[in-house]
């Protein structure tokens, strides 16, 4: 599943650790989500989308694998 986490994190000039702290997850979780190795739970997907001011469907694209 393609996502825009890395792209938007870099636009905000944030480290993976800073984003993890803002979302209440570890840096390793952010790394795994960005690389597509980990699909976030629905509540976490909503937190990520809200953090970046987007909707979940704009943040994560299940069609683009």
PDB file of N, CA and C in Angstrom:
ATOM      1  N   UNK A   1       0.851  -1.180   0.000  1.00  0.00           N
ATOM      2  CA  UNK A   1       0.000   0.000   0.000  1.00  0.00           C
ATOM      3  C   UNK A   1       0.896   1.243   0.000  1.00  0.00           C
ATOM      4  N   UNK A   2       0.670   2.091  -0.956  1.00  0.00           N
ATOM      5  CA  UNK A   2       1.426   3.342  -1.033  1.00  0.00           C
ATOM      6  C   UNK A   2       0.864   4.327  -0.015  1.00  0.00           C
ATOM      7  N   UNK A   3       1.764   5.098   0.576  1.00  0.00           N
ATOM      8  CA  UNK A   3       1.315   6.162   1.476  1.00  0.00           C
ATOM      9  C   UNK A   3       2.208   7.377   1.294  1.00  0.00           C
ATOM     10  N   UNK A   4       1.760   8.482   1.836  1.00  0.00           N
ATOM     11  CA  UNK A   4       2.459   9.760   1.663  1.00  0.00           C
ATOM     12  C   UNK A   4       3.154  10.211   2.943  1.00  0.00           C
ATOM     13  N   UNK A   5       3.337   9.314   3.894  1.00  0.00           N
ATOM     14  CA  UNK A   5       3.893   9.692   5.197  1.00  0.00           C
ATOM     15  C   UNK A   5       5.281  10.303   5.047  1.00  0.00           C
ATOM     16  N   UNK A   6       6.171   9.620   4.367  1.00  0.00           N
ATOM     17  CA  UNK A   6       7.548  10.125   4.224  1.00  0.00           C
ATOM     18  C   UNK A   6       7.562  11.486   3.525  1.00  0.00           C
ATOM     19  N   UNK A   7       6.861  11.571   2.414  1.00  0.00           N
ATOM     20  CA  UNK A   7       6.801  12.814   1.636  1.00  0.00           C
ATOM     21  C   UNK A   7       6.337  13.992   2.496  1.00  0.00           C
ATOM     22  N   UNK A   8       5.255  13.805   3.238  1.00  0.00           N
ATOM     23  CA  UNK A   8       4.699  14.897   4.044  1.00  0.00           C
ATOM     24  C   UNK A   8       5.550  15.187   5.270  1.00  0.00           C
ATOM     25  N   UNK A   9       6.171  14.161   5.835  1.00  0.00           N
ATOM     26  CA  UNK A   9       7.068  14.363   6.984  1.00  0.00           C
ATOM     27  C   UNK A   9       8.256  15.220   6.560  1.00  0.00           C
ATOM     28  N   UNK A  10       8.818  14.911   5.402  1.00  0.00           N
ATOM     29  CA  UNK A  10       9.968  15.670   4.904  1.00  0.00           C
ATOM     30  C   UNK A  10       9.566  17.111   4.590  1.00  0.00           C
ATOM     31  N   UNK A  11       8.367  17.301   4.032  1.00  0.00           N
ATOM     32  CA  UNK A  11       7.887  18.662   3.754  1.00  0.00           C
ATOM     33  C   UNK A  11       7.815  19.495   5.023  1.00  0.00           C
ATOM     34  N   UNK A  12       7.503  18.849   6.138  1.00  0.00           N
ATOM     35  CA  UNK A  12       7.415  19.551   7.423  1.00  0.00           C
ATOM     36  C   UNK A  12       8.758  19.611   8.140  1.00  0.00           C
ATOM     37  N   UNK A  13       9.799  19.091   7.487  1.00  0.00           N
ATOM     38  CA  UNK A  13      11.149  19.094   8.051  1.00  0.00           C
ATOM     39  C   UNK A  13      11.183  18.416   9.426  1.00  0.00           C
ATOM     40  N   UNK A  14      10.548  17.250   9.502  1.00  0.00           N
ATOM     41  CA  UNK A  14      10.482  16.489  10.749  1.00  0.00           C
ATOM     42  C   UNK A  14      11.322  15.230  10.625  1.00  0.00           C
ATOM     43  N   UNK A  15      11.898  14.812  11.735  1.00  0.00           N
ATOM     44  CA  UNK A  15      12.573  13.512  11.753  1.00  0.00           C
ATOM     45  C   UNK A  15      11.532  12.422  11.983  1.00  0.00           C
ATOM     46  N   UNK A  16      11.936  11.193  11.757  1.00  0.00           N
ATOM     47  CA  UNK A  16      11.033  10.073  12.017  1.00  0.00           C
ATOM     48  C   UNK A  16      10.715   9.993  13.512  1.00  0.00           C
ATOM     49  N   UNK A  17      11.691  10.309  14.343  1.00  0.00           N
ATOM     50  CA  UNK A  17      11.473  10.281  15.794  1.00  0.00           C
ATOM     51  C   UNK A  17      10.474  11.362  16.214  1.00  0.00           C
ATOM     52  N   UNK A  18      10.579  12.546  15.626  1.00  0.00           N
ATOM     53  CA  UNK A  18       9.649  13.629  15.953  1.00  0.00           C
ATOM     54  C   UNK A  18       8.219  13.276  15.545  1.00  0.00           C
ATOM     55  N   UNK A  19       8.064  12.684  14.366  1.00  0.00           N
ATOM     56  CA  UNK A  19       6.730  12.285  13.924  1.00  0.00           C
ATOM     57  C   UNK A  19       6.189  11.190  14.834  1.00  0.00           C
ATOM     58  N   UNK A  20       7.025  10.231  15.166  1.00  0.00           N
ATOM     59  CA  UNK A  20       6.606   9.166  16.072  1.00  0.00           C
ATOM     60  C   UNK A  20       6.119   9.714  17.399  1.00  0.00           C
ATOM     61  N   UNK A  21       6.863  10.675  17.959  1.00  0.00           N
ATOM     62  CA  UNK A  21       6.467  11.286  19.229  1.00  0.00           C
ATOM     63  C   UNK A  21       5.131  12.011  19.094  1.00  0.00           C
ATOM     64  N   UNK A  22       4.941  12.703  17.990  1.00  0.00           N
ATOM     65  CA  UNK A  22       3.684  13.436  17.767  1.00  0.00           C
ATOM     66  C   UNK A  22       2.495  12.486  17.638  1.00  0.00           C
ATOM     67  N   UNK A  23       2.749  11.286  17.103  1.00  0.00           N
ATOM     68  CA  UNK A  23       1.668  10.318  16.884  1.00  0.00           C
ATOM     69  C   UNK A  23       1.526   9.318  18.030  1.00  0.00           C
ATOM     70  N   UNK A  24       2.495   9.309  18.939  1.00  0.00           N
ATOM     71  CA  UNK A  24       2.448   8.359  20.048  1.00  0.00           C
ATOM     72  C   UNK A  24       2.909   6.965  19.669  1.00  0.00           C
ATOM     73  N   UNK A  25       3.822   6.881  18.682  1.00  0.00           N
ATOM     74  CA  UNK A  25       4.384   5.596  18.264  1.00  0.00           C
ATOM     75  C   UNK A  25       5.903   5.725  18.223  1.00  0.00           C
ATOM     76  N   UNK A  26       6.577   4.608  18.042  1.00  0.00           N
ATOM     77  CA  UNK A  26       8.043   4.631  18.009  1.00  0.00           C
ATOM     78  C   UNK A  26       8.551   5.071  16.634  1.00  0.00           C
ATOM     79  N   UNK A  27       9.813   5.463  16.612  1.00  0.00           N
ATOM     80  CA  UNK A  27      10.478   5.809  15.349  1.00  0.00           C
ATOM     81  C   UNK A  27      10.470   4.597  14.418  1.00  0.00           C
ATOM     82  N   UNK A  28      10.658   3.400  14.987  1.00  0.00           N
ATOM     83  CA  UNK A  28      10.656   2.181  14.193  1.00  0.00           C
ATOM     84  C   UNK A  28       9.311   1.959  13.506  1.00  0.00           C
ATOM     85  N   UNK A  29       8.221   2.320  14.183  1.00  0.00           N
ATOM     86  CA  UNK A  29       6.893   2.196  13.577  1.00  0.00           C
ATOM     87  C   UNK A  29       6.766   3.143  12.388  1.00  0.00           C
ATOM     88  N   UNK A  30       7.257   4.362  12.539  1.00  0.00           N
ATOM     89  CA  UNK A  30       7.220   5.327  11.431  1.00  0.00           C
ATOM     90  C   UNK A  30       8.035   4.795  10.252  1.00  0.00           C
ATOM     91  N   UNK A  31       9.220   4.265  10.526  1.00  0.00           N
ATOM     92  CA  UNK A  31      10.068   3.697   9.473  1.00  0.00           C
ATOM     93  C   UNK A  31       9.317   2.588   8.737  1.00  0.00           C
ATOM     94  N   UNK A  32       8.682   1.704   9.485  1.00  0.00           N
ATOM     95  CA  UNK A  32       7.967   0.573   8.884  1.00  0.00           C
ATOM     96  C   UNK A  32       6.770   1.021   8.056  1.00  0.00           C
ATOM     97  N   UNK A  33       6.051   2.038   8.533  1.00  0.00           N
ATOM     98  CA  UNK A  33       4.909   2.559   7.773  1.00  0.00           C
ATOM     99  C   UNK A  33       5.406   3.207   6.479  1.00  0.00           C
ATOM    100  N   UNK A  34       6.446   4.028   6.585  1.00  0.00           N
ATOM    101  CA  UNK A  34       6.972   4.704   5.397  1.00  0.00           C
ATOM    102  C   UNK A  34       7.451   3.720   4.339  1.00  0.00           C
ATOM    103  N   UNK A  35       8.037   2.624   4.762  1.00  0.00           N
ATOM    104  CA  UNK A  35       8.575   1.649   3.816  1.00  0.00           C
ATOM    105  C   UNK A  35       7.513   0.686   3.302  1.00  0.00           C
ATOM    106  N   UNK A  36       6.320   0.734   3.892  1.00  0.00           N
ATOM    107  CA  UNK A  36       5.242  -0.149   3.465  1.00  0.00           C
ATOM    108  C   UNK A  36       5.295  -1.534   4.078  1.00  0.00           C
ATOM    109  N   UNK A  37       6.200  -1.753   5.032  1.00  0.00           N
ATOM    110  CA  UNK A  37       6.294  -3.057   5.696  1.00  0.00           C
ATOM    111  C   UNK A  37       5.234  -3.245   6.771  1.00  0.00           C
ATOM    112  N   UNK A  38       4.641  -2.142   7.209  1.00  0.00           N
ATOM    113  CA  UNK A  38       3.642  -2.196   8.284  1.00  0.00           C
ATOM    114  C   UNK A  38       2.438  -1.358   7.875  1.00  0.00           C
ATOM    115  N   UNK A  39       1.273  -1.956   7.946  1.00  0.00           N
ATOM    116  CA  UNK A  39       0.033  -1.221   7.679  1.00  0.00           C
ATOM    117  C   UNK A  39      -0.521  -0.759   9.024  1.00  0.00           C
ATOM    118  N   UNK A  40      -0.697   0.532   9.201  1.00  0.00           N
ATOM    119  CA  UNK A  40      -1.172   1.021  10.492  1.00  0.00           C
ATOM    120  C   UNK A  40      -2.604   0.581  10.774  1.00  0.00           C
ATOM    121  N   UNK A  41      -2.905   0.466  12.047  1.00  0.00           N
ATOM    122  CA  UNK A  41      -4.287   0.188  12.448  1.00  0.00           C
ATOM    123  C   UNK A  41      -5.157   1.351  11.985  1.00  0.00           C
ATOM    124  N   UNK A  42      -6.439   1.134  11.942  1.00  0.00           N
ATOM    125  CA  UNK A  42      -7.352   2.190  11.513  1.00  0.00           C
ATOM    126  C   UNK A  42      -7.254   3.430  12.410  1.00  0.00           C
ATOM    127  N   UNK A  43      -7.238   3.285  13.739  1.00  0.00           N
ATOM    128  CA  UNK A  43      -7.095   4.479  14.572  1.00  0.00           C
ATOM    129  C   UNK A  43      -5.789   5.234  14.298  1.00  0.00           C
ATOM    130  N   UNK A  44      -4.701   4.501  14.092  1.00  0.00           N
ATOM    131  CA  UNK A  44      -3.424   5.160  13.796  1.00  0.00           C
ATOM    132  C   UNK A  44      -3.465   5.819  12.425  1.00  0.00           C
ATOM    133  N   UNK A  45      -4.069   5.184  11.452  1.00  0.00           N
ATOM    134  CA  UNK A  45      -4.190   5.781  10.120  1.00  0.00           C
ATOM    135  C   UNK A  45      -4.952   7.109  10.195  1.00  0.00           C
ATOM    136  N   UNK A  46      -6.010   7.147  11.011  1.00  0.00           N
ATOM    137  CA  UNK A  46      -6.753   8.398  11.180  1.00  0.00           C
ATOM    138  C   UNK A  46      -5.908   9.457  11.884  1.00  0.00           C
ATOM    139  N   UNK A  47      -5.119   9.058  12.890  1.00  0.00           N
ATOM    140  CA  UNK A  47      -4.237  10.020  13.580  1.00  0.00           C
ATOM    141  C   UNK A  47      -3.219  10.601  12.608  1.00  0.00           C
ATOM    142  N   UNK A  48      -2.641   9.741  11.779  1.00  0.00           N
ATOM    143  CA  UNK A  48      -1.656  10.209  10.799  1.00  0.00           C
ATOM    144  C   UNK A  48      -2.311  11.184   9.824  1.00  0.00           C
ATOM    145  N   UNK A  49      -3.443  10.806   9.284  1.00  0.00           N
ATOM    146  CA  UNK A  49      -4.137  11.667   8.319  1.00  0.00           C
ATOM    147  C   UNK A  49      -4.506  13.012   8.948  1.00  0.00           C
ATOM    148  N   UNK A  50      -5.058  12.975  10.161  1.00  0.00           N
ATOM    149  CA  UNK A  50      -5.423  14.219  10.856  1.00  0.00           C
ATOM    150  C   UNK A  50      -4.203  15.097  11.093  1.00  0.00           C
ATOM    151  N   UNK A  51      -3.099  14.469  11.493  1.00  0.00           N
ATOM    152  CA  UNK A  51      -1.874  15.221  11.765  1.00  0.00           C
ATOM    153  C   UNK A  51      -1.443  16.017  10.539  1.00  0.00           C
ATOM    154  N   UNK A  52      -1.574  15.407   9.366  1.00  0.00           N
ATOM    155  CA  UNK A  52      -1.157  16.078   8.131  1.00  0.00           C
ATOM    156  C   UNK A  52      -2.294  16.839   7.447  1.00  0.00           C
ATOM    157  N   UNK A  53      -3.464  16.890   8.080  1.00  0.00           N
ATOM    158  CA  UNK A  53      -4.582  17.647   7.530  1.00  0.00           C
ATOM    159  C   UNK A  53      -5.161  17.022   6.276  1.00  0.00           C
ATOM    160  N   UNK A  54      -5.166  15.703   6.222  1.00  0.00           N
ATOM    161  CA  UNK A  54      -5.662  14.994   5.049  1.00  0.00           C
ATOM    162  C   UNK A  54      -6.711  13.976   5.472  1.00  0.00           C
ATOM    163  N   UNK A  55      -7.362  13.395   4.487  1.00  0.00           N
ATOM    164  CA  UNK A  55      -8.259  12.276   4.758  1.00  0.00           C
ATOM    165  C   UNK A  55      -7.460  10.985   4.596  1.00  0.00           C
ATOM    166  N   UNK A  56      -7.942   9.916   5.203  1.00  0.00           N
ATOM    167  CA  UNK A  56      -7.242   8.637   5.142  1.00  0.00           C
ATOM    168  C   UNK A  56      -7.076   8.175   3.699  1.00  0.00           C
ATOM    169  N   UNK A  57      -8.097   8.355   2.874  1.00  0.00           N
ATOM    170  CA  UNK A  57      -7.995   7.892   1.488  1.00  0.00           C
ATOM    171  C   UNK A  57      -6.982   8.686   0.673  1.00  0.00           C
ATOM    172  N   UNK A  58      -6.689   9.915   1.067  1.00  0.00           N
ATOM    173  CA  UNK A  58      -5.655  10.707   0.391  1.00  0.00           C
ATOM    174  C   UNK A  58      -4.266  10.359   0.924  1.00  0.00           C
ATOM    175  N   UNK A  59      -4.217   9.898   2.151  1.00  0.00           N
ATOM    176  CA  UNK A  59      -2.953   9.569   2.810  1.00  0.00           C
ATOM    177  C   UNK A  59      -2.452   8.175   2.411  1.00  0.00           C
ATOM    178  N   UNK A  60      -3.383   7.228   2.288  1.00  0.00           N
ATOM    179  CA  UNK A  60      -3.047   5.835   1.992  1.00  0.00           C
ATOM    180  C   UNK A  60      -3.812   5.395   0.748  1.00  0.00           C
ATOM    181  N   UNK A  61      -3.101   4.778  -0.187  1.00  0.00           N
ATOM    182  CA  UNK A  61      -3.725   4.349  -1.429  1.00  0.00           C
ATOM    183  C   UNK A  61      -3.612   2.832  -1.589  1.00  0.00           C
ATOM    184  N   UNK A  62      -4.684   2.103  -1.262  1.00  0.00           N
ATOM    185  CA  UNK A  62      -4.610   0.631  -1.367  1.00  0.00           C
ATOM    186  C   UNK A  62      -4.532   0.126  -2.799  1.00  0.00           C
ATOM    187  N   UNK A  63      -4.884   0.955  -3.763  1.00  0.00           N
ATOM    188  CA  UNK A  63      -4.852   0.538  -5.164  1.00  0.00           C
ATOM    189  C   UNK A  63      -3.445   0.545  -5.730  1.00  0.00           C
ATOM    190  N   UNK A  64      -2.553   1.313  -5.152  1.00  0.00           N
ATOM    191  CA  UNK A  64      -1.207   1.490  -5.670  1.00  0.00           C
ATOM    192  C   UNK A  64      -0.244   0.611  -4.873  1.00  0.00           C
ATOM    193  N   UNK A  65      -0.062  -0.617  -5.318  1.00  0.00           N
ATOM    194  CA  UNK A  65       0.821  -1.545  -4.605  1.00  0.00           C
ATOM    195  C   UNK A  65       2.012  -1.893  -5.448  1.00  0.00           C
TER     196      UNK A  65
END
